[in-house]
Every structure is written in C-alpha cells, then in structure tokens.
Amino acid sequence: MATTAPPSETISATQEFLSNLRQLPRNLKDAWFRLGRVPGSEREESQATFHNLFLHLHSVRVHRRTLSPSLTLGLGLIATFSFVVLVITGLLLMIYYKPSTALAYPSMKDIHYVVATGRFIRNLHRWAAHIMVIAVFAHMARVFFTASYKRPREFNWLVGLGLLVLTLALSFTGYLLPYDQLAYWATTIGANIANSPRELTDALGITPYFDPGGLQKRLLLGAQTVGEDSLIRFYVLHVFLLPLLLVILLSVHFWRIRKDGGLARPEDPAGGWAEWGGKMQRVFEPLATKTYGLMAVVRGRRPPVNRGPEGTVMSWPHLFWAELAVFMLTIAITLVLSFYIDAPLKELANPAVPENPAKAPWYFLGLQELVSYSAFMGGLVIPSIAVIGLALIPFLDRRPGGEGVWFGTPGERTVAWQSLLFGLASTVGMLAFTVNFGWLRNWFPEIHQLWIIAINPGSILVVLFAGWSLWVLRRRNSVRLAAVALFTCFLVGFVVLTYFATVHRGPNWQFYWWPSQWPVH
Amino acid sequence: MKDPSRLYRWMLLLTSLVSLGFLLAAAVRENLLAEWQQRQRTYRKLLAEKATDARGRELLRNFRIELRQVSVPALGAVDRCVSCHVGIDDPRMTDVPQPYRLHPGEILEHHPVDRFGCTICHQGQGAATNFHDAKAEDAYWEYPLLPPELTQATCLSCHDVTRLPRQDVALVLEGMRLYEEKSCGSCHKLHGRGGALGPALDNEGMKTKHQLVLANLKPPYTTWRWHQAHFRDPAGLVPGSQMKNPTVTESEALALTAYMLSLRQRDIPESYLAPDKIAQKFRALSPQPQPAERLYRMYCFACHGEGTYGRWEKVFLRFIPAIRGPLAVTATRRYLETQIAQGRPGTQMPPWHSQAGGLLPEEIAALAEYLRSTAAASPARATAGGTAAVGRGDAARGQVLFLRSCAGCHGVSGTGGVAPELAHPVFLQAADDAFLASTIRNGRPQTAMPAFQRPGSAGLSDAEIVDLIAFLRSLATPPPGPTAPTEEPSRSGGNP
C-alpha cells in the first residue's frame, strides 16, 4: 500500500494506524449499524428495512390491517418463533444427548439432573414443540376462516400444508429420542399406524405378495421393532433432515406472503374515502401510467408501495414492534410453562413391559382412536382424505370475496355455527354409540374384516361430514360455504377425537370417565 | 392519528418483563437453590463446628460446594447420593442428623464407596440429585430405594448367605426358613426345583411394580409393600389367584418379602462376587440329594399336607389323595416313583423328574420310600396282591360293574369326579393289576373309597374284580378321547 500512498501525505503510517485504532469502536459501530442512529425519515426507515438481510423479507410499508391483532392473532408468528426456540434449545440439548439405545436414557437423566439448567432447557424444548403444533393448526384455521387461501395465495396454502406435515413429523421423531417407556410405546403405536395398510392386504390375503404397510413400517423403524436402528433414523430426521426441509419451506412461505401482496385483505375502495383510525381518510389511487418501482412487482392488484398514509404504515418501526412483541409473548409463555411443568421422562424403554394404554403423541390420538376401529381406514384412508381435501380447498373454491375478513362471506358465520354443532353432535354421538353398543365385530363375530374396513365409526363420520357439506352446497348454493361446513366439521372432529382419546381412553383402549379410574397395574 | 404500534410496545414491555423474571427465577432455582447445594451448605457449617484440630480445619478449607458422584462402570451405576450424604465416610459425623451422618456399621470398610457405589446395595435412582427422585417411590424409576430393614436382601447378590454373619441377614434367613416351612416350592420353581402352578421366583427381586397387580394395593406402590400384603392375603391382592394363603404373621411376611427381594438374576462382574458366592454357584452345578423328609416338606406339603387324609380342594375343584395313607402301603414303589416323576398331567400334580420339577432320581426314590415307610398305620393294612391271580377278565362285564359301583364317584367313563380320574394314562401305566385289585378289594381307609370285598359282606367276587380291572385297562387305549396328556398344567412365568 505504501507505493500507492501519495508522497505528499504528511502523517506517518504509524500515526494513521493509531488514529484508526482510536476510532475503532466508532467505525465498528458504523459498519454494524450503517445509519448509525434510529431512522428519522421514512426514507431512512425504508433503508433500515431493505438494507437488512432479515428484515428485507418484509415490504417497506404494510397495510394497517396487518397490524390488527384480531386479524391474525399472531399465530403464524408464534409458530415460527416456537421453531426458533426449538432450534436454539435443540442445539443445546444435542450437545449432551447421545443417540444410542444404551446411552440415550442415561444422557437424558444427566440433562435432567446434572447439566446446568438442562432440565429447564429440555422443558422449553418440549413446551415450544407443543405450542408450535397447536399454533400451526390454529394458524391453518385462521387462514381458512379469513378466506386467505384464495387466489393468488393457493400455492402458499399448499406450502403451509407441507409445513403442517413437517411440524408433525418433527414432533413425532423427537418423541422417541429420550428412549423411555413413553417414547418407546408411542413410537411403536406410530409405527403400527404406518403399518395399517396391512389390515386391507391381510383381509384380501395378499400380504405375502403386496405389503405396503410393512414396507412403510420398516422404512420408518429400519427394523421390525423399535430399537437402535429406529433411534438413529429418528435422530437424523429430527435434528437434520426435517429442520432443513422446514427452514426451506418456511422461507418459501414467507417469500410468497411478500410476493402475493402481503396478508390477504379486502380491496380498499379506489380513490374514495375509507375509515382508518376512527377518521375518514382518502385512499390512494395509483396512476395507470406509472410503475411503482421494483418493490411494486407483486401479484396484488394494487401495489403496496407509495400508497397514501390512509391504508399503509411504515414497516419500520410499526410492524417490527408487533413482531418483536409476539416473539417475546411466545418466549414468555414458553418460559412460564417450562418453569412450572416438567417434561415427562418415564422409566427406561422396556420392550417386555408394554405401557397400557400405549398412546401415540397427543396430536395423533385422534388418528389412534380411528385406528382402533379400523387400522386401514383410520391410519391411511381418512388422513389421506383429510390432507388431499385440505390441499384442494383453494382450487375448488375460486370465487373471490371475503379475503382477510373473519367469516367474510355472507352467511358464513351461521354455517360455521351450524357445522360446529353438527360436527360436535355427530362425533360425540358416534363415540357414545360405539362405547355403549360396540360395533359390527361385537354383533357379528364371524363377519369378514372387509365389512369393518368399509363400515366403521370413522368412515361413517367421513360420510356424515361429506353429506352435510354437500347439503350446504346445494342449499346455500356456495362453494365457500360448503368448504366452511366441511372444514369446521373436520376441525371439530379432530379436536373431539383427540380429546376423547387423551382423556377417556384407558388400559386396553377401554372407556373411562377419568384417568383416575384406570385400574392400577 | 393513533400510533399503530402502541399496543405492541406495551405488550413487548410486559412480556419482556415476564420473560426476564422467569429466566432469572429459573437461573436461581436451577443453579443456586438445588437441593444438593443447600445440603452441602449445611454440611459446611457442620464441618466448621467440628474443625477443632489442624486436620479438621484443612478439611473445612478444602471443602467445595460441588456435585459429587461415584461412577462405577462395571455395575452400570453413576451414584450421586454422596452429593447430599457428604459425611458418609467422615468418622466424626456420628452425632449429626441425616443426610450428613457417617455410614453405619463397618460395611464401607469392605465395600469402599468409590468401588461399589450406593445403588448396588440400596437401590434407588443414583443419578438423581434430590431426595424425592433418588428415593424414587413416586418417580418413574424401576428400583426405588430399599427401606433400611430390607436392604440386607441385596447382600445375596454377591454373597453366599450362609457365610454372612447371621445377625446381618437374619430377616432373609428367616424368610428362607419360612419358604421351606410353608412349602412354597410345591408350586413355585426356584433354582430349577419346584412345582409349576405358580410363577418361577428366580428373578422375583428384580421385578418392577409394573409387573404386579397393584389394583388392590394402597399407595405408595412398591414391590415390597405388594409382597408383604400379598403374603398376608394372596387372593385379596390378585383376584382369582389360586395361591394358598400361607397364613403368616406380619413379621413373617416381612421376612418372606426380604427373601423374595434377595432373588436376583443380575449380571454382576465376577470381581465383585465374594469367593463363597462363586463356590455356591459352582456347587449348584452338581446338586446333592436332599433328605426325603425335607423334600416332602418343601415340595409336597402345600397340597398334600401331612398326607394321611385325602381331601377335597375347593380351589382346584379336585380330590387330593392321602399319599401317606394306606395308599403308600398298598402301592408298589414303582407306582409311587412313577407318580412322583411323571405327575398327573391334566391335574395340578406336576411331574417332578429332573427335567421338570428338578428332583434327582435318587431323591424321587427316597421320597417314595419315605412315603411308604412313614405311612400312617392302617387297620386295613393288607398284603398287596394276596389273590393276585388275575386272569383275562371281560371288559364288557367290567363296564356294567363299573357303572353300577364306581361311576358315581369316578365318573361314567372313569374321567374322575369327586374321586380321582381312573382313565388317566399315567395312573394306568403305573398301577399294576395287583395294586388295583387290592385297592378295590380293601378300599382306601380314611378316604371315601370303600372296600368292595370285605369278608362276610356281599361284595364283588374275585372274578368281578378281574372284569373290572379289564375294563379299566381298556380305558388306557381309548378311542380318541380327551385324556391325551399333552396339556401342560403350568401357569408359570416361563422359567426355562
């Protein structure tokens, strides 16, 4: 460098070095916070957003509705931030956890008793996982009931569905890792659900030739029973493959939100007046001849940039305050729960002493209830119908209207209430009937299994829900309302079955009013 | 215009405060207020009180509040008990409260803590760092802390109990005595010897509470509380249990419980075994015959009692014969030996040969001789086979006689009723004609079996008896009947 320095330079290199050293803190700060101060103008606020890798995923301005707490309930953010908590606590747990059948359980005990705050970190991991599963489900319901999946957001609905599946898979693979009795038998049940196509192939007598159930189970466990192979498999899925996929899909999910024009909302009346903040304000009308810069290249019909102050606010700082608040809310809830309630750790896994009842993780208990009627129906057909049905919603309901508003279509609230009652009545009724009177096998012990696969409480519920939805379709003459009917029934069925199997199913899958009434054995 | 993010800033403040508070609380609770830390702080005070000499002051100076553990890889144990029981090897700590007190007795001299750990003797969850979880009665752990009076049970894992000081293992020894006295071996197999009606007991001490029926036990649920209650009232604890009530006192039940807890099949490295234990294991490979009187007490008494009276067993719904009654005199030795060795398949009487009940051939012979030689004196003691000139009888005529005179008790086709089953292949194989004839002729005194040919009475003629025997013999090769002795009467836990 000395050769290129101008010879007229009066300060020596030593002085320059010392001066740079003195200014190091200041320059470091400038390099880090490029602006060096809190943004003052909207221009600086814009720069604060799009000059930052993490923030530039947001548009510079967002619509006011985005900030309304009652629109989104922050559910997507809660799910995301739970995932952040899970990644951080998961990494900490990985440092001490040893994925082998001989060491896994003792390492859990060490985390629990010896590792500094290890028990608390594990609690956080456990609770964040529960919160994430619940938030993802609730987020899906929110998006559905605000009709936010409609064009142009169909693709993002599918991505979200993928995220739901990944979330469940992550939670399920994590279940085995402690290698205690709870883990062992819940995983065994999960693997048997994967094995469920065998009920059909067995009934048809073709299992020796065509055995997709057995293949699924072997792929999942790497063996016939849960053991060393399953543990390492679940570990790799849980700490590497599934989180990686989830991060990728999550990025796509956020990217699509931006590209689809932010959160779904009703169109502002163009050029007119709209009420915002208690006042009537003029709404910006874009000029047809003007493009609004690169940031305007989104698929919404009106660009979000340069819209007048009536409809939008600066993302910095308003949106980021909101996001930060939801982040801290998630953390606070997780912390409080983890402080008071420990994550369970039962005895060391023992294949010789089955848990009775052996129950899958709670979000699969609805499925387990259905599987108890018919493995094939409950383990394969009904979940497939549910996932395919959910995926098809935005493609079958294409009439615009009601986006971004809770129960925005006329009559939707009524249909939702009716469907809630219908779903509740039919699910509870079906459960009560089955508990009191049994089913085909109890009445006709010799009956062929194919009859039970076809006709069981689960399949009858599917038929009832579909029938109700079709009736709404004809009666109300609206695809959206039919979708609301079906989705509400699905949701109610899921919740009721999950609750029922969690609380009211005891040893040998018998009915009990409360777990305290279970026979002790 | 209202600030759109005002709500969120308040929310942020509130949630941040909550988070900060709980983070701080958790950090304090986990890092400063752990139970073992508080215990060690108290212990340091005790150390300071006792620091009267230079050595004591040095101990106090070097004392660090830190997690302590004994890692014994050979036993698979990481025992952190010493984190609270800090004074376990400090001879000055005799007048201090638990958990700081010196380990009682001289046991630690022979069992240094750093080589044996704690849980090999005491059980409990060694990895835990608080007493609730270490005691583990109400925690998810298979082997909770043994109560002090039962800890001696684990001595047997490494010692031959007969070589230990009697007073140290008095309870287990009493339990072993009761095990013989109550004839538990009649139904339970132990070390390869015993009946097959109940489960084998070789690993009873390693059972967890999940392997027991707890429905009728009041908490806390521990295996020893279960055993104690179970010895007092088996069927009350396990509905439908066929186990005979051993009629023991509370303290006898405790002794039996201690013995049960001592039965452990644990792979303990040889270097941990006492030489006498290895010798004991070696001796077990070549068992020595036991005296017949003891064998009878251990393996026969529970069902047959003194053996002088037959009786109707309500639980089995079956007649139990008086094997030390006149039967033992009329029957041949071969008959008795076959009966003992083969048992009576299909009834509760198990086979006792070396592959089944584990008795040696000479023991079975001795038992048969014992039954004969000690049989109760009987007025009808007849010489076996007096008129044993048994020729070829007529089974058809025999059947008519059987239906008239025998079927009422023995069943229409000899399958047994209140009286034993006569169509039983083992019985028919073991009983020779002379034995059958003599039994029919003289009856079986002290049982319901009458004499059918008393002098001066109108009974069966010799020829009729021959016909009857012919009929009985015809039962041995029945047309495909239900008496094939294939069914294993065992309900045992599957001890190979």
Short mmCIF file of N, CA and C in Angstrom, two decimals, chain A residues 64 66-69 105 109-110 112-114 116-120 123 279 281 309 313 317-318 321-322 324-326 328-329 331-332 335-336 338-340 342 345-348 350 353 519-521, chain B residues 1-5 7-9 11-12 15-16 18-20 22-23 25-27 29-31 36 67 69 78 80 125 127-130 133 139-142 208-215 221:
data_model
loop_
_atom_site.label_atom_id
_atom_site.label_comp_id
_atom_site.label_asym_id
_atom_site.label_seq_id
_atom_site.Cartn_x
_atom_site.Cartn_y
_atom_site.Cartn_z
N ARG A 64 -52.40 -1.33 7.21
CA ARG A 64 -52.75 -1.23 8.61
C ARG A 64 -53.41 -2.51 9.14
N THR A 66 -52.70 -5.39 8.61
CA THR A 66 -51.69 -6.39 9.00
C THR A 66 -51.40 -6.30 10.49
N LEU A 67 -51.49 -5.10 11.03
CA LEU A 67 -51.14 -4.90 12.43
C LEU A 67 -52.30 -5.17 13.37
N SER A 68 -53.46 -5.42 12.78
CA SER A 68 -54.61 -5.63 13.65
C SER A 68 -54.47 -6.97 14.36
N PRO A 69 -54.43 -6.96 15.71
CA PRO A 69 -54.21 -8.23 16.42
C PRO A 69 -55.32 -9.24 16.19
N TYR A 105 -31.00 -42.83 27.29
CA TYR A 105 -31.74 -42.60 28.52
C TYR A 105 -30.84 -42.03 29.63
N LYS A 109 -31.10 -38.44 31.68
CA LYS A 109 -31.04 -38.27 33.14
C LYS A 109 -29.98 -37.23 33.50
N ASP A 110 -28.85 -37.27 32.78
CA ASP A 110 -27.80 -36.29 33.05
C ASP A 110 -28.29 -34.88 32.72
N HIS A 112 -31.22 -33.92 32.83
CA HIS A 112 -32.23 -33.57 33.83
C HIS A 112 -31.59 -33.16 35.15
N TYR A 113 -30.56 -33.91 35.57
CA TYR A 113 -30.07 -33.72 36.94
C TYR A 113 -28.76 -32.95 37.04
N VAL A 114 -27.92 -33.03 36.02
CA VAL A 114 -26.56 -32.52 36.20
C VAL A 114 -26.26 -31.31 35.33
N ALA A 116 -26.17 -27.92 33.76
CA ALA A 116 -26.68 -26.67 34.32
C ALA A 116 -27.92 -26.22 33.57
N THR A 117 -29.02 -26.05 34.28
CA THR A 117 -30.34 -25.70 33.73
C THR A 117 -30.78 -26.63 32.60
N GLY A 118 -30.19 -27.83 32.55
CA GLY A 118 -30.54 -28.76 31.48
C GLY A 118 -32.02 -29.13 31.49
N ARG A 119 -32.53 -29.36 32.69
CA ARG A 119 -33.94 -29.71 32.81
C ARG A 119 -34.80 -28.59 32.25
N PHE A 120 -34.44 -27.36 32.58
CA PHE A 120 -35.24 -26.21 32.13
C PHE A 120 -35.17 -26.08 30.60
N ASN A 123 -37.38 -28.64 29.17
CA ASN A 123 -38.77 -28.21 29.32
C ASN A 123 -39.14 -27.22 28.22
N LYS A 279 -61.02 7.86 11.60
CA LYS A 279 -61.26 9.03 10.76
C LYS A 279 -61.47 8.59 9.32
N GLN A 281 -60.40 8.79 5.70
CA GLN A 281 -59.18 9.22 5.04
C GLN A 281 -59.27 8.90 3.56
N PRO A 309 -50.96 7.45 3.08
CA PRO A 309 -50.87 7.11 4.50
C PRO A 309 -52.16 6.54 5.04
N VAL A 313 -48.80 1.72 6.69
CA VAL A 313 -47.87 2.35 7.62
C VAL A 313 -46.48 1.82 7.30
N PRO A 317 -41.06 1.52 12.16
CA PRO A 317 -40.88 0.54 13.22
C PRO A 317 -42.12 -0.27 13.54
N HIS A 318 -43.28 0.07 12.94
CA HIS A 318 -44.54 -0.46 13.50
C HIS A 318 -44.63 -1.98 13.41
N TRP A 321 -42.15 -3.68 15.75
CA TRP A 321 -42.63 -3.69 17.14
C TRP A 321 -43.58 -4.86 17.34
N ALA A 322 -44.52 -5.00 16.41
CA ALA A 322 -45.54 -6.05 16.55
C ALA A 322 -44.88 -7.43 16.55
N LEU A 324 -41.78 -8.21 17.22
CA LEU A 324 -40.98 -8.37 18.42
C LEU A 324 -41.86 -8.72 19.63
N ALA A 325 -43.02 -8.05 19.69
CA ALA A 325 -43.93 -8.28 20.81
C ALA A 325 -44.43 -9.72 20.79
N VAL A 326 -44.79 -10.22 19.60
CA VAL A 326 -45.27 -11.60 19.52
C VAL A 326 -44.14 -12.57 19.86
N MET A 328 -41.66 -12.01 21.92
CA MET A 328 -41.49 -12.05 23.38
C MET A 328 -42.66 -12.75 24.04
N LEU A 329 -43.84 -12.60 23.47
CA LEU A 329 -45.01 -13.29 24.03
C LEU A 329 -44.79 -14.80 23.98
N ILE A 331 -41.96 -16.38 23.83
CA ILE A 331 -40.91 -16.73 24.79
C ILE A 331 -41.48 -16.76 26.21
N ALA A 332 -42.28 -15.72 26.52
CA ALA A 332 -42.80 -15.62 27.89
C ALA A 332 -43.68 -16.81 28.22
N LEU A 335 -41.58 -19.87 28.67
CA LEU A 335 -40.82 -19.81 29.92
C LEU A 335 -41.69 -20.14 31.13
N VAL A 336 -42.88 -19.53 31.16
CA VAL A 336 -43.75 -19.75 32.32
C VAL A 336 -44.14 -21.22 32.42
N SER A 338 -42.56 -23.78 31.19
CA SER A 338 -41.39 -24.62 31.49
C SER A 338 -40.97 -24.48 32.94
N PHE A 339 -41.26 -23.32 33.51
CA PHE A 339 -40.85 -23.09 34.90
C PHE A 339 -41.64 -23.99 35.84
N TYR A 340 -42.93 -24.18 35.52
CA TYR A 340 -43.79 -24.89 36.46
C TYR A 340 -43.99 -26.36 36.12
N ASP A 342 -42.67 -29.85 34.33
CA ASP A 342 -41.54 -30.57 33.76
C ASP A 342 -41.98 -31.44 32.58
N LEU A 345 -40.46 -37.84 31.78
CA LEU A 345 -39.42 -38.83 31.46
C LEU A 345 -39.73 -40.07 32.29
N LYS A 346 -40.22 -41.11 31.62
CA LYS A 346 -40.62 -42.30 32.36
C LYS A 346 -39.44 -43.26 32.51
N GLU A 347 -39.75 -44.51 32.85
CA GLU A 347 -38.68 -45.48 33.03
C GLU A 347 -38.02 -45.76 31.69
N LEU A 348 -36.83 -46.36 31.77
CA LEU A 348 -36.11 -46.78 30.58
C LEU A 348 -37.00 -47.66 29.70
N ASN A 350 -38.58 -50.47 27.82
CA ASN A 350 -38.50 -51.90 28.11
C ASN A 350 -39.50 -52.64 27.23
N VAL A 353 -42.20 -54.83 28.90
CA VAL A 353 -43.27 -54.32 29.77
C VAL A 353 -44.05 -53.25 29.01
N PRO A 519 -57.71 -48.90 36.21
CA PRO A 519 -57.18 -49.89 37.14
C PRO A 519 -55.66 -49.75 37.19
N VAL A 520 -55.11 -49.84 38.39
CA VAL A 520 -53.65 -49.70 38.54
C VAL A 520 -53.01 -51.03 38.21
N HIS A 521 -52.13 -51.03 37.29
CA HIS A 521 -51.35 -52.23 37.03
C HIS A 521 -50.00 -51.84 36.51
N MET B 1 -53.22 11.18 14.72
CA MET B 1 -53.50 9.79 14.39
C MET B 1 -52.93 8.87 15.46
N LYS B 2 -53.70 7.85 15.79
CA LYS B 2 -53.25 6.95 16.84
C LYS B 2 -52.03 6.17 16.38
N ASP B 3 -51.08 5.97 17.28
CA ASP B 3 -49.88 5.21 16.95
C ASP B 3 -50.24 3.74 16.75
N PRO B 4 -50.02 3.20 15.56
CA PRO B 4 -50.49 1.83 15.29
C PRO B 4 -49.73 0.76 16.08
N SER B 5 -48.55 1.09 16.59
CA SER B 5 -47.81 0.02 17.26
C SER B 5 -47.74 0.20 18.77
N LEU B 7 -49.94 -0.55 21.11
CA LEU B 7 -50.34 -1.79 21.79
C LEU B 7 -49.16 -2.76 21.88
N TYR B 8 -48.45 -2.87 20.75
CA TYR B 8 -47.38 -3.86 20.70
C TYR B 8 -46.20 -3.48 21.57
N ARG B 9 -45.97 -2.17 21.68
CA ARG B 9 -44.85 -1.78 22.53
C ARG B 9 -45.14 -2.06 24.00
N MET B 11 -47.14 -4.45 24.95
CA MET B 11 -47.08 -5.91 25.05
C MET B 11 -45.64 -6.38 25.17
N LEU B 12 -44.78 -5.73 24.37
CA LEU B 12 -43.36 -6.10 24.39
C LEU B 12 -42.77 -5.86 25.77
N THR B 15 -44.26 -8.56 28.23
CA THR B 15 -43.76 -9.92 28.02
C THR B 15 -42.26 -9.99 28.30
N SER B 16 -41.55 -8.90 28.00
CA SER B 16 -40.11 -8.90 28.28
C SER B 16 -39.87 -8.99 29.78
N VAL B 18 -41.91 -10.27 32.02
CA VAL B 18 -42.26 -11.63 32.46
C VAL B 18 -41.13 -12.59 32.11
N SER B 19 -40.64 -12.50 30.88
CA SER B 19 -39.57 -13.41 30.45
C SER B 19 -38.34 -13.24 31.30
N LEU B 20 -37.97 -12.00 31.50
CA LEU B 20 -36.77 -11.72 32.29
C LEU B 20 -36.92 -12.28 33.70
N PHE B 22 -38.86 -14.71 34.79
CA PHE B 22 -38.84 -16.17 34.87
C PHE B 22 -37.46 -16.74 34.52
N LEU B 23 -36.76 -16.05 33.61
CA LEU B 23 -35.40 -16.50 33.31
C LEU B 23 -34.52 -16.40 34.55
N ALA B 25 -35.55 -16.27 37.66
CA ALA B 25 -36.03 -17.22 38.66
C ALA B 25 -35.51 -18.62 38.35
N ALA B 26 -35.58 -18.99 37.07
CA ALA B 26 -35.11 -20.32 36.69
C ALA B 26 -33.62 -20.45 36.93
N ALA B 27 -32.87 -19.41 36.58
CA ALA B 27 -31.42 -19.47 36.77
C ALA B 27 -31.08 -19.64 38.24
N ARG B 29 -33.12 -20.82 40.62
CA ARG B 29 -33.61 -22.09 41.12
C ARG B 29 -32.70 -23.25 40.69
N GLU B 30 -32.29 -23.22 39.42
CA GLU B 30 -31.52 -24.35 38.91
C GLU B 30 -30.07 -24.33 39.38
N ASN B 31 -29.52 -23.14 39.55
CA ASN B 31 -28.08 -23.05 39.80
C ASN B 31 -27.70 -22.75 41.23
N TRP B 36 -29.16 -30.31 46.56
CA TRP B 36 -27.84 -30.78 47.00
C TRP B 36 -26.94 -29.62 47.40
N LEU B 67 -21.12 -30.80 42.78
CA LEU B 67 -21.82 -32.07 42.62
C LEU B 67 -20.81 -33.20 42.77
N GLN B 69 -20.17 -37.43 42.65
CA GLN B 69 -20.77 -38.67 42.18
C GLN B 69 -19.74 -39.78 42.21
N VAL B 78 -24.03 -44.65 38.19
CA VAL B 78 -23.49 -43.33 38.46
C VAL B 78 -24.29 -42.81 39.65
N ARG B 80 -25.07 -40.37 42.65
CA ARG B 80 -24.80 -39.00 43.11
C ARG B 80 -25.29 -38.82 44.54
N GLN B 125 -32.65 -44.30 42.66
CA GLN B 125 -32.17 -43.67 41.44
C GLN B 125 -30.89 -42.88 41.75
N ALA B 127 -28.76 -41.51 39.87
CA ALA B 127 -28.47 -40.33 39.05
C ALA B 127 -29.14 -39.08 39.58
N ALA B 128 -30.16 -39.25 40.42
CA ALA B 128 -30.94 -38.09 40.85
C ALA B 128 -30.15 -37.21 41.80
N THR B 129 -30.49 -35.93 41.82
CA THR B 129 -29.79 -35.00 42.70
C THR B 129 -30.73 -34.37 43.69
N ASN B 130 -31.90 -34.98 43.90
CA ASN B 130 -32.75 -34.56 45.01
C ASN B 130 -33.34 -35.81 45.64
N ASP B 133 -36.50 -37.79 44.07
CA ASP B 133 -36.24 -38.60 42.89
C ASP B 133 -35.28 -39.74 43.19
N ALA B 139 -41.61 -41.88 41.62
CA ALA B 139 -40.98 -41.32 40.42
C ALA B 139 -40.90 -42.42 39.38
N TYR B 140 -40.63 -42.03 38.15
CA TYR B 140 -40.53 -43.02 37.10
C TYR B 140 -39.16 -43.69 37.16
N TRP B 141 -39.03 -44.65 38.05
CA TRP B 141 -37.78 -45.38 38.20
C TRP B 141 -38.12 -46.77 38.65
N GLU B 142 -37.44 -47.76 38.08
CA GLU B 142 -37.87 -49.13 38.31
C GLU B 142 -37.54 -49.65 39.71
N THR B 208 -40.39 -55.24 38.69
CA THR B 208 -40.78 -53.87 38.97
C THR B 208 -42.27 -53.86 39.30
N LYS B 209 -42.70 -52.77 39.87
CA LYS B 209 -44.10 -52.70 40.29
C LYS B 209 -45.05 -52.85 39.10
N HIS B 210 -44.55 -52.53 37.89
CA HIS B 210 -45.43 -52.63 36.73
C HIS B 210 -45.74 -54.07 36.37
N GLN B 211 -44.96 -55.00 36.95
CA GLN B 211 -45.21 -56.41 36.65
C GLN B 211 -46.13 -57.04 37.67
N LEU B 212 -46.63 -56.24 38.62
CA LEU B 212 -47.50 -56.77 39.65
C LEU B 212 -48.89 -56.16 39.53
N VAL B 213 -49.88 -56.88 40.04
CA VAL B 213 -51.24 -56.34 40.04
C VAL B 213 -51.38 -55.41 41.24
N LEU B 214 -51.51 -54.12 40.96
CA LEU B 214 -51.48 -53.15 42.05
C LEU B 214 -52.88 -52.67 42.44
N ALA B 215 -53.90 -53.14 41.69
CA ALA B 215 -55.22 -52.54 41.82
C ALA B 215 -55.72 -52.52 43.27
N TYR B 221 -46.88 -47.37 45.90
CA TYR B 221 -46.71 -48.65 45.24
C TYR B 221 -45.24 -49.03 45.20
#
